[in-house]
Short mmCIF file of C-alpha atoms and ligand atoms in Angstrom, two decimals:
data_model
loop_
_atom_site.label_atom_id
_atom_site.label_comp_id
_atom_site.label_asym_id
_atom_site.label_seq_id
_atom_site.Cartn_x
_atom_site.Cartn_y
_atom_site.Cartn_z
CA MET I 1 22.30 25.12 -26.28
CA PRO I 2 18.88 25.98 -27.70
CA THR I 3 17.34 29.27 -26.62
CA ALA I 4 13.76 30.45 -26.90
CA GLY I 5 14.91 32.92 -29.54
CA ASN I 6 16.40 30.35 -31.91
CA ARG I 7 13.52 27.82 -31.88
CA LYS I 8 11.87 27.72 -35.27
CA ALA I 9 8.05 27.68 -35.46
CA GLY I 10 6.89 24.09 -35.90
CA ALA I 11 10.21 22.66 -34.67
CA THR I 12 10.11 19.30 -32.86
CA PRO I 13 9.07 20.06 -29.26
CA PHE I 14 11.46 19.37 -26.44
CA TYR I 15 10.43 17.14 -23.55
CA ALA I 16 11.91 17.47 -20.08
CA HIS I 17 13.28 14.08 -19.02
CA ILE I 18 14.49 13.13 -15.55
CA VAL I 19 17.91 11.68 -16.28
CA GLY I 20 19.56 11.66 -12.84
CA TRP I 21 18.60 11.43 -9.18
CA GLY I 22 20.38 11.46 -5.85
CA MET I 23 19.76 11.83 -2.14
CA ALA I 24 21.63 12.56 1.08
CA VAL I 25 20.63 12.29 4.73
CA PRO I 26 22.64 13.04 7.87
CA GLU I 27 24.25 10.08 9.63
CA THR I 28 22.70 10.79 13.03
CA VAL I 29 19.43 8.96 13.60
CA MET I 30 16.95 10.02 16.26
CA THR I 31 14.44 7.33 17.23
CA ASN I 32 11.04 7.89 18.83
CA ASP I 33 12.49 6.57 22.10
CA ASP I 34 15.27 9.18 21.88
CA LEU I 35 12.61 11.89 21.56
CA ALA I 36 10.71 10.52 24.55
CA THR I 37 13.73 11.26 26.74
CA PHE I 38 13.22 15.04 26.46
CA VAL I 39 9.63 15.66 25.33
CA ASP I 40 6.33 14.22 26.61
CA THR I 41 5.70 11.61 23.92
CA ASN I 42 6.18 7.89 23.27
CA ASP I 43 7.01 5.50 20.44
CA ASP I 44 3.53 4.01 20.43
CA TRP I 45 1.78 7.39 19.90
CA ILE I 46 4.15 8.51 17.16
CA ARG I 47 4.02 5.20 15.26
CA SER I 48 0.27 4.76 15.46
CA ARG I 49 -0.61 8.41 14.62
CA THR I 50 2.02 9.01 11.95
CA GLY I 51 3.90 5.84 10.95
CA ILE I 52 7.25 7.46 11.84
CA ARG I 53 9.88 5.35 13.66
CA GLU I 54 12.96 7.52 13.30
CA ARG I 55 14.36 10.54 11.49
CA HIS I 56 17.85 11.82 10.53
CA ILE I 57 19.15 14.94 12.23
CA ALA I 58 21.89 17.23 10.87
CA SER I 59 25.12 17.56 12.83
CA GLU I 60 26.64 20.95 13.60
CA ARG I 61 28.76 20.69 10.45
CA GLU I 62 25.80 19.87 8.19
CA SER I 63 23.34 22.32 6.70
CA THR I 64 20.74 22.64 3.96
CA ALA I 65 23.51 23.50 1.48
CA THR I 66 25.84 20.63 2.44
CA LEU I 67 23.01 18.08 2.24
CA GLY I 68 21.72 19.62 -1.00
CA LEU I 69 25.23 19.57 -2.46
CA LYS I 70 25.68 15.86 -1.70
CA ALA I 71 22.30 15.01 -3.25
CA ALA I 72 23.17 17.17 -6.29
CA GLN I 73 26.54 15.45 -6.77
CA ALA I 74 24.85 12.04 -6.59
CA ALA I 75 22.28 13.17 -9.20
CA LEU I 76 25.00 14.48 -11.54
CA GLU I 77 26.88 11.19 -11.08
CA CYS I 78 23.75 9.23 -11.94
CA ALA I 79 23.06 11.36 -15.03
CA ASP I 80 26.78 11.31 -15.91
CA ILE I 81 26.81 15.01 -16.72
CA LEU I 82 29.25 17.78 -15.80
CA PRO I 83 28.37 20.77 -13.55
CA ILE I 84 29.34 23.03 -16.44
CA GLU I 85 26.45 21.57 -18.47
CA LEU I 86 23.85 22.91 -16.01
CA ASP I 87 21.84 25.94 -17.10
CA LEU I 88 19.74 26.29 -13.97
CA VAL I 89 19.86 25.25 -10.29
CA ILE I 90 16.67 25.47 -8.22
CA VAL I 91 16.57 24.65 -4.52
CA ALA I 92 13.14 24.13 -2.99
CA THR I 93 13.48 24.73 0.74
CA SER I 94 11.85 26.23 3.81
CA THR I 95 15.14 26.17 5.71
CA PRO I 96 17.54 28.09 3.47
CA GLU I 97 21.04 28.96 4.64
CA ASN I 98 20.23 32.66 4.33
CA ILE I 99 17.40 34.88 3.19
CA PHE I 100 19.98 35.64 0.50
CA PRO I 101 22.32 34.58 -1.02
CA SER I 102 20.18 31.64 -2.02
CA THR I 103 21.12 28.10 -1.07
CA ALA I 104 20.93 27.40 -4.80
CA SER I 105 23.73 29.94 -5.44
CA LEU I 106 25.90 28.33 -2.75
CA ILE I 107 25.40 24.89 -4.29
CA GLN I 108 25.92 26.23 -7.83
CA ASP I 109 29.28 27.64 -6.68
CA ARG I 110 30.39 24.49 -4.82
CA LEU I 111 29.56 22.35 -7.84
CA GLY I 112 31.44 24.65 -10.18
CA ALA I 113 28.27 25.07 -12.27
CA THR I 114 29.64 28.33 -13.65
CA ARG I 115 27.15 28.65 -16.51
CA ALA I 116 24.01 28.18 -14.42
CA GLY I 117 21.45 30.59 -12.98
CA ALA I 118 20.32 29.74 -9.46
CA PHE I 119 17.47 30.56 -7.11
CA ASP I 120 15.58 29.23 -4.10
CA LEU I 121 11.91 28.44 -4.28
CA SER I 122 9.55 28.76 -1.33
CA ALA I 123 6.47 26.56 -1.55
CA ALA I 124 7.04 24.50 1.63
CA CYS I 125 6.45 20.76 1.20
CA SER I 126 5.10 21.31 -2.35
CA GLY I 127 8.33 23.08 -3.36
CA PHE I 128 10.00 20.19 -5.15
CA VAL I 129 7.05 19.65 -7.50
CA TYR I 130 6.86 23.40 -8.13
CA GLY I 131 10.59 23.43 -8.89
CA VAL I 132 10.48 20.49 -11.28
CA ASN I 133 7.60 22.16 -13.10
CA MET I 134 9.50 25.49 -13.40
CA ALA I 135 12.58 23.70 -14.74
CA SER I 136 10.62 21.51 -17.12
CA GLN I 137 8.73 24.50 -18.55
CA ALA I 138 12.03 26.30 -19.16
CA ILE I 139 13.30 23.18 -20.95
CA ARG I 140 10.13 22.72 -22.99
CA THR I 141 10.22 26.30 -24.28
CA GLY I 142 13.82 25.75 -25.37
CA SER I 143 15.18 28.48 -23.11
CA ILE I 144 17.45 26.04 -21.25
CA GLN I 145 18.60 22.49 -21.80
CA THR I 146 19.68 21.05 -18.45
CA ALA I 147 18.47 21.82 -14.93
CA LEU I 148 19.14 20.60 -11.43
CA VAL I 149 16.22 20.67 -9.00
CA ILE I 150 16.96 20.02 -5.34
CA GLY I 151 14.65 19.67 -2.35
CA ALA I 152 16.76 20.21 0.79
CA GLU I 153 15.88 20.84 4.42
CA THR I 154 17.32 21.03 7.91
CA MET I 155 13.95 21.04 9.67
CA SER I 156 15.68 20.26 12.97
CA ARG I 157 16.88 23.89 13.05
CA VAL I 158 13.35 25.33 12.97
CA MET I 159 11.79 22.92 15.46
CA ASN I 160 10.62 23.98 18.87
CA TRP I 161 11.96 20.88 20.62
CA GLN I 162 9.51 21.38 23.49
CA ASP I 163 6.47 21.27 21.17
CA ARG I 164 5.45 17.63 20.86
CA ASN I 165 2.82 18.54 18.24
CA THR I 166 5.56 19.28 15.70
CA CYS I 167 9.02 18.13 16.84
CA VAL I 168 8.22 14.41 16.56
CA LEU I 169 7.23 14.74 12.91
CA PHE I 170 10.15 16.24 11.03
CA GLY I 171 13.62 15.19 9.86
CA ASP I 172 16.52 16.47 7.75
CA GLY I 173 17.67 15.45 4.27
CA ALA I 174 17.92 16.31 0.60
CA GLY I 175 17.03 14.84 -2.77
CA ALA I 176 17.79 16.04 -6.28
CA VAL I 177 16.98 15.36 -9.91
CA VAL I 178 18.63 16.38 -13.17
CA LEU I 179 16.22 17.30 -15.98
CA ARG I 180 17.36 17.35 -19.56
CA ALA I 181 15.84 18.30 -22.91
CA GLY I 182 15.11 15.45 -25.28
CA GLU I 183 13.07 15.01 -28.43
CA ASP I 184 11.56 11.63 -27.45
CA GLU I 185 8.07 11.90 -26.01
CA GLY I 186 8.03 11.48 -22.21
CA GLY I 187 9.33 13.06 -19.03
CA VAL I 188 7.15 15.66 -17.29
CA LEU I 189 3.72 15.44 -18.92
CA SER I 190 1.56 17.65 -16.73
CA ALA I 191 1.46 19.62 -13.51
CA VAL I 192 -1.18 21.20 -11.31
CA LEU I 193 0.13 23.89 -8.94
CA ARG I 194 -2.25 25.44 -6.41
CA SER I 195 -2.19 27.78 -3.42
CA ASP I 196 -4.65 28.97 -0.79
CA GLY I 197 -3.05 31.72 1.27
CA GLY I 198 -6.25 31.80 3.30
CA GLY I 199 -4.71 28.90 5.23
CA ALA I 200 -1.45 30.77 5.93
CA ASP I 201 -1.96 30.67 9.69
CA LEU I 202 -2.26 26.85 9.78
CA LEU I 203 1.40 26.13 9.14
CA GLY I 204 4.40 28.42 9.08
CA ILE I 205 7.81 29.67 10.21
CA PRO I 206 7.71 33.43 10.91
CA THR I 207 10.96 35.13 10.02
CA ILE I 208 12.56 38.52 9.45
CA GLY I 209 10.13 40.81 7.65
CA SER I 210 7.16 39.36 9.49
CA VAL I 211 4.84 41.69 11.41
CA ASP I 212 5.41 39.23 14.26
CA THR I 213 8.94 40.65 14.67
CA LEU I 214 7.43 43.95 15.75
CA GLY I 215 5.51 42.22 18.51
CA MET I 216 2.29 43.32 16.81
CA LEU I 217 0.64 39.92 16.91
CA ASP I 218 -0.31 37.98 19.96
CA ASN I 219 -0.53 34.62 18.20
CA GLY I 220 1.88 32.57 20.29
CA HIS I 221 4.23 32.03 17.34
CA THR I 222 7.98 32.02 17.94
CA MET I 223 10.34 33.70 15.49
CA HIS I 224 12.13 31.17 13.23
CA LYS I 225 10.28 28.20 14.76
CA MET I 226 7.62 26.11 13.07
CA HIS I 227 4.00 26.18 14.21
CA MET I 228 1.24 23.94 12.85
CA ASN I 229 -2.44 23.24 13.34
CA GLY I 230 -2.04 19.51 12.69
CA SER I 231 -5.66 18.41 12.45
CA GLU I 232 -6.64 21.21 10.00
CA VAL I 233 -3.60 20.48 7.82
CA PHE I 234 -4.49 16.78 7.96
CA LYS I 235 -8.01 17.46 6.61
CA PHE I 236 -6.67 19.79 3.90
CA ALA I 237 -4.03 17.21 2.83
CA THR I 238 -6.45 14.29 2.49
CA ARG I 239 -8.74 16.44 0.31
CA VAL I 240 -6.16 17.92 -2.08
CA ILE I 241 -4.03 14.83 -2.78
CA GLY I 242 -6.84 12.96 -4.54
CA GLU I 243 -8.28 16.05 -6.26
CA SER I 244 -4.98 17.26 -7.69
CA ILE I 245 -3.79 13.82 -8.82
CA LEU I 246 -7.04 13.38 -10.77
CA GLN I 247 -6.54 16.81 -12.37
CA ALA I 248 -2.92 16.08 -13.31
CA VAL I 249 -3.85 12.66 -14.73
CA ASP I 250 -6.56 14.30 -16.84
CA LEU I 251 -4.16 17.01 -18.08
CA ALA I 252 -1.60 14.35 -19.04
CA GLY I 253 -4.24 12.61 -21.15
CA ILE I 254 -3.94 9.30 -19.31
CA THR I 255 -6.24 7.35 -16.96
CA MET I 256 -5.76 6.42 -13.31
CA ASN I 257 -5.33 2.79 -14.42
CA GLU I 258 -2.16 3.79 -16.24
CA LEU I 259 -0.50 5.16 -13.07
CA ARG I 260 2.06 2.64 -11.83
CA LEU I 261 3.35 4.60 -8.82
CA ILE I 262 2.56 7.67 -6.74
CA VAL I 263 5.37 9.43 -4.88
CA PRO I 264 3.64 11.57 -2.26
CA HIS I 265 5.01 14.07 0.23
CA GLN I 266 5.84 11.99 3.31
CA ALA I 267 3.90 13.66 6.13
CA ASN I 268 1.77 10.96 7.71
CA GLU I 269 0.98 7.33 6.85
CA ARG I 270 -2.69 7.95 7.69
CA ILE I 271 -2.87 10.82 5.17
CA ILE I 272 -1.57 8.50 2.45
CA GLN I 273 -4.06 5.76 3.36
CA ALA I 274 -6.94 8.28 3.34
CA ALA I 275 -5.84 9.53 -0.09
CA ALA I 276 -5.77 5.95 -1.40
CA ARG I 277 -9.32 5.41 -0.10
CA HIS I 278 -10.45 8.66 -1.74
CA LEU I 279 -8.94 7.64 -5.07
CA LYS I 280 -10.20 4.04 -4.62
CA ILE I 281 -6.75 2.70 -5.40
CA ASP I 282 -4.45 0.16 -3.76
CA PRO I 283 -2.41 1.96 -1.04
CA THR I 284 0.68 0.01 -2.14
CA LEU I 285 0.69 2.21 -5.26
CA PHE I 286 2.02 4.95 -2.97
CA VAL I 287 5.72 5.01 -2.09
CA THR I 288 6.23 5.42 1.67
CA ASN I 289 9.50 5.75 3.54
CA LEU I 290 8.45 8.16 6.29
CA ASP I 291 9.00 5.45 8.89
CA ARG I 292 12.78 6.01 8.43
CA TYR I 293 12.98 9.72 7.61
CA GLY I 294 9.90 11.43 9.08
CA ASN I 295 8.68 14.51 7.23
CA THR I 296 11.60 16.12 5.39
CA SER I 297 9.36 18.78 3.80
CA ALA I 298 10.57 19.74 0.29
CA ALA I 299 13.11 16.89 0.35
CA SER I 300 10.62 14.11 0.97
CA ILE I 301 9.45 13.52 -2.61
CA PRO I 302 12.92 13.37 -4.24
CA ILE I 303 14.20 11.12 -1.41
CA ALA I 304 11.23 8.76 -1.84
CA LEU I 305 11.68 8.88 -5.63
CA CYS I 306 15.37 7.96 -5.31
CA GLU I 307 14.59 4.97 -3.13
CA ALA I 308 11.79 3.86 -5.46
CA VAL I 309 14.13 3.95 -8.45
CA GLN I 310 16.96 2.26 -6.56
CA THR I 311 14.66 -0.58 -5.45
CA GLY I 312 13.40 -1.13 -9.00
CA ARG I 313 9.87 0.20 -8.42
CA VAL I 314 10.10 2.63 -11.36
CA LYS I 315 10.39 1.21 -14.86
CA MET I 316 11.08 2.79 -18.22
CA GLY I 317 7.90 3.92 -20.01
CA GLU I 318 5.72 3.81 -16.88
CA HIS I 319 3.63 6.72 -15.63
CA LEU I 320 4.14 8.01 -12.12
CA ALA I 321 2.71 10.87 -10.09
CA PHE I 322 4.37 13.24 -7.61
CA VAL I 323 2.11 14.98 -5.11
CA GLY I 324 3.11 17.57 -2.53
CA PHE I 325 1.12 19.61 0.00
CA GLY I 326 1.97 21.92 2.87
CA GLY I 327 2.50 25.48 4.08
CA GLY I 328 1.05 28.32 2.10
CA LEU I 329 -1.20 26.49 1.93
CA THR I 330 0.20 25.03 -1.27
CA TRP I 331 -0.28 21.78 -3.12
CA ALA I 332 0.94 20.34 -6.42
CA SER I 333 0.64 17.20 -8.51
CA MET I 334 2.65 16.14 -11.51
CA ILE I 335 2.60 13.23 -13.97
CA VAL I 336 5.89 11.93 -15.31
CA LYS I 337 6.45 9.29 -17.95
CA TRP I 338 9.66 7.69 -16.73
CA SER I 339 12.19 7.79 -19.53
CA ALA I 340 15.51 7.14 -17.80
CA PRO I 341 17.29 3.83 -18.27
CA GLN I 342 17.83 1.75 -15.10
CA SER I 343 21.51 2.65 -15.13
CA VAL I 344 23.82 4.86 -17.15
CA ASP I 345 27.23 3.67 -18.33
CA GLN I 346 29.35 6.30 -16.68
CA THR I 347 32.53 7.38 -18.36
CA LEU I 348 35.64 7.48 -16.21
CA LEU I 349 36.72 10.70 -17.89
CA LYS I 350 33.50 12.49 -16.97
CA ARG I 351 33.70 11.23 -13.39
CA GLN I 352 37.22 12.63 -13.10
CA ARG I 353 36.15 15.92 -14.68
CA ARG I 354 33.30 16.20 -12.14
CA GLN I 355 35.75 15.68 -9.26
CA PHE I 356 38.06 18.26 -10.81
CA SER I 357 35.16 20.71 -11.07
CA TYR I 358 34.40 20.31 -7.32
CA THR I 359 38.08 20.77 -6.41
CA LEU I 360 38.37 23.80 -8.67
CA ALA I 361 35.24 25.27 -7.07
CA ARG I 362 36.84 24.89 -3.62
CA TRP I 363 40.04 26.57 -4.85
CA ARG I 364 38.08 29.38 -6.44
CA ALA I 365 36.21 30.00 -3.16
CA ALA I 366 39.43 29.84 -1.09
CA LEU I 367 41.25 32.23 -3.42
CA ARG I 368 38.36 34.66 -3.29
CA ARG I 369 38.52 34.66 0.52
CA ILE I 370 42.31 35.11 0.61
CA SER I 371 42.32 37.88 -2.00
CA ARG I 372 39.61 39.76 -0.08
CA ARG I 373 41.67 39.54 3.12
CA ILE I 374 44.84 40.71 1.37
CA ASN I 375 42.88 43.48 -0.25
CA ASP I 376 41.55 44.63 3.13
CA PHE I 377 45.01 44.44 4.67
CA PHE I 378 47.24 46.07 2.09
CA GLY I 379 44.89 48.21 0.06
CA ALA I 380 44.19 48.18 -3.66
CA LEU I 381 47.66 48.79 -5.10
CA ASN I 382 49.57 45.99 -3.42
CA PRO I 383 51.42 43.70 -5.89
CA ALA I 384 50.43 40.56 -3.93
CA ARG I 385 46.81 41.53 -4.37
CA ARG I 386 47.29 42.06 -8.11
CA ARG I 387 49.02 38.67 -8.47
CA LEU I 388 46.19 36.95 -6.61
CA ALA I 389 43.58 38.72 -8.72
CA ARG I 390 45.39 37.49 -11.86
CA LEU I 391 45.45 33.92 -10.48
CA ARG I 392 41.76 34.12 -9.62
CA ARG I 393 40.88 35.35 -13.11
CA LYS I 394 42.83 32.40 -14.55
CA ILE I 395 40.95 29.91 -12.35
CA ASP I 396 37.62 31.56 -13.17
CA ALA I 397 38.44 31.17 -16.85
CA ILE I 398 38.80 27.38 -16.50
CA ASP I 399 35.18 26.56 -17.19
CA THR I 400 35.56 24.10 -20.00
CA ILE I 401 37.03 21.19 -18.08
O1 UT7 O 501 4.40 18.69 5.85
C1 UT7 O 501 3.41 19.59 6.09
C2 UT7 O 501 2.11 18.92 6.15
N1 UT7 O 501 1.91 18.45 7.50
C3 UT7 O 501 1.03 17.48 7.70
O2 UT7 O 501 0.47 16.98 6.77
C4 UT7 O 501 0.69 17.09 9.11
C5 UT7 O 501 -0.79 16.82 9.20
N2 UT7 O 501 -1.25 16.48 10.54
C6 UT7 O 501 -0.96 15.32 11.13
O3 UT7 O 501 -0.25 14.50 10.60
C7 UT7 O 501 -1.63 15.00 12.43
O4 UT7 O 501 -2.65 15.94 12.67
C8 UT7 O 501 -0.66 14.99 13.64
C9 UT7 O 501 0.27 13.81 13.54
C10 UT7 O 501 0.14 16.27 13.67
C11 UT7 O 501 -1.44 14.87 14.94
O5 UT7 O 501 -2.24 13.70 14.91
P1 UT7 O 501 -3.76 13.76 15.39
O6 UT7 O 501 -4.26 12.41 15.32
O7 UT7 O 501 -4.43 14.81 14.56
O8 UT7 O 501 -3.61 14.17 16.89
P2 UT7 O 501 -4.18 15.46 17.63
O9 UT7 O 501 -3.41 16.66 17.25
O10 UT7 O 501 -5.69 15.50 17.45
O11 UT7 O 501 -3.88 15.10 19.14
C12 UT7 O 501 -4.50 13.98 19.79
C13 UT7 O 501 -3.94 13.87 21.20
C14 UT7 O 501 -3.95 15.18 21.97
O12 UT7 O 501 -4.22 14.87 23.32
P3 UT7 O 501 -5.69 15.07 23.93
O13 UT7 O 501 -5.99 16.53 23.77
O14 UT7 O 501 -6.57 14.19 23.12
O15 UT7 O 501 -5.53 14.65 25.36
C15 UT7 O 501 -2.55 15.68 21.84
O16 UT7 O 501 -2.19 16.52 22.93
O17 UT7 O 501 -2.57 13.47 21.12
C16 UT7 O 501 -1.76 14.39 21.90
N3 UT7 O 501 -0.48 14.50 21.25
C17 UT7 O 501 0.56 13.70 21.56
N4 UT7 O 501 0.69 12.70 22.45
C18 UT7 O 501 1.89 12.09 22.50
C19 UT7 O 501 -0.09 15.36 20.27
N5 UT7 O 501 1.19 15.13 19.94
C20 UT7 O 501 1.62 14.13 20.73
C21 UT7 O 501 2.83 13.45 20.82
N6 UT7 O 501 2.93 12.44 21.72
N7 UT7 O 501 3.90 13.75 20.07
#
């Protein structure tokens, strides 16, 4: 693995290529009519104002980590790489499992990615583009070689289901990409990341650490529930999409005519149409799937990207843009020269080794739990505890499967 320290001056630069992608959504679908049974809304309003028809909602057994894990496994499958090859796992999310440990650490463990660093990234609906840029910069400097970037959300858990201004808009899901160093020109070409904290009050989820917890603010916000000033966010979104795409295109050294596809954050069909008008481009250049998933925040871009690739809308050598916008306020655009082949010839051996890695990760976690319990019960000198510790060390040592 190359490291920043061992790169020679003038060495061939690395590019960060997207080599795998995957997505996961919960099975349960909630239609607009379902929503209308418990909140004052209707299918006609939701469709005409947003374009959304239905969204997927996590079951009690699903969470940001379980959805993120499934998307990650699909992306590793697609790239045909082993968890052990990952150097970094980033999860962009506004609905993490915990404040800490990070959802990224949970997924890293469940994959058996024992040589990877892991952290969560908070940039709301722009988070995935931020994450891909962080990973691609680490690859381009030579400090890492392979990264997994996941956008995962269970927005249903932070909805106020009585607030029709927000609860009709969001859904749950996850998408992931694998980025890998390569010497061929392509992959992530440019990125524009921006923030305006002056708009912090327009969109947010107050949580522990907030002054709101002390009852200091009389702003009507509810702890751990989303609030949004929809019309202000709408105006902000339509302005920044066009602006930041033009900046990213310029930085990449290409022209708008060379863009074959734009994968935007899926918030509202009308926002996408307004952005197309602003850029004076055909709206069909934008990928939209929000009719089926609603707004899945940081997961929306990787989910839309996955579907675009799977339906043949992304071709080798073509330029595409990702654009995200949301709480912070934050926004981000990125230009990617698609360099992944349509399909990878997966090796049976690697597939089996991946499955083994997931099983081993489960065993490792189970053993850790059991040995902690035995430790608590019998104290530090018990022979059973020592035997378990030895077994755990042996399993931990199996990292070259
Ligand atoms: O991912 C983060 C980024 N988020 C976004 O980009 C969201 C941006 N904002 C939006 O997409 C839109 O502003 C919304 C979809 C949230 C709202 O659409 P709008 O066209 O801006 O509607 P509005 O908020 O101006 O409300 C219009 C009317 C109001 O009634 P009155 O005051 O005109 O009588 C609302 O009370 O629609 C009413 N309304 C609803 N009616 C039925 C608001 N929500 C609903 C609803 N069902 N769910």
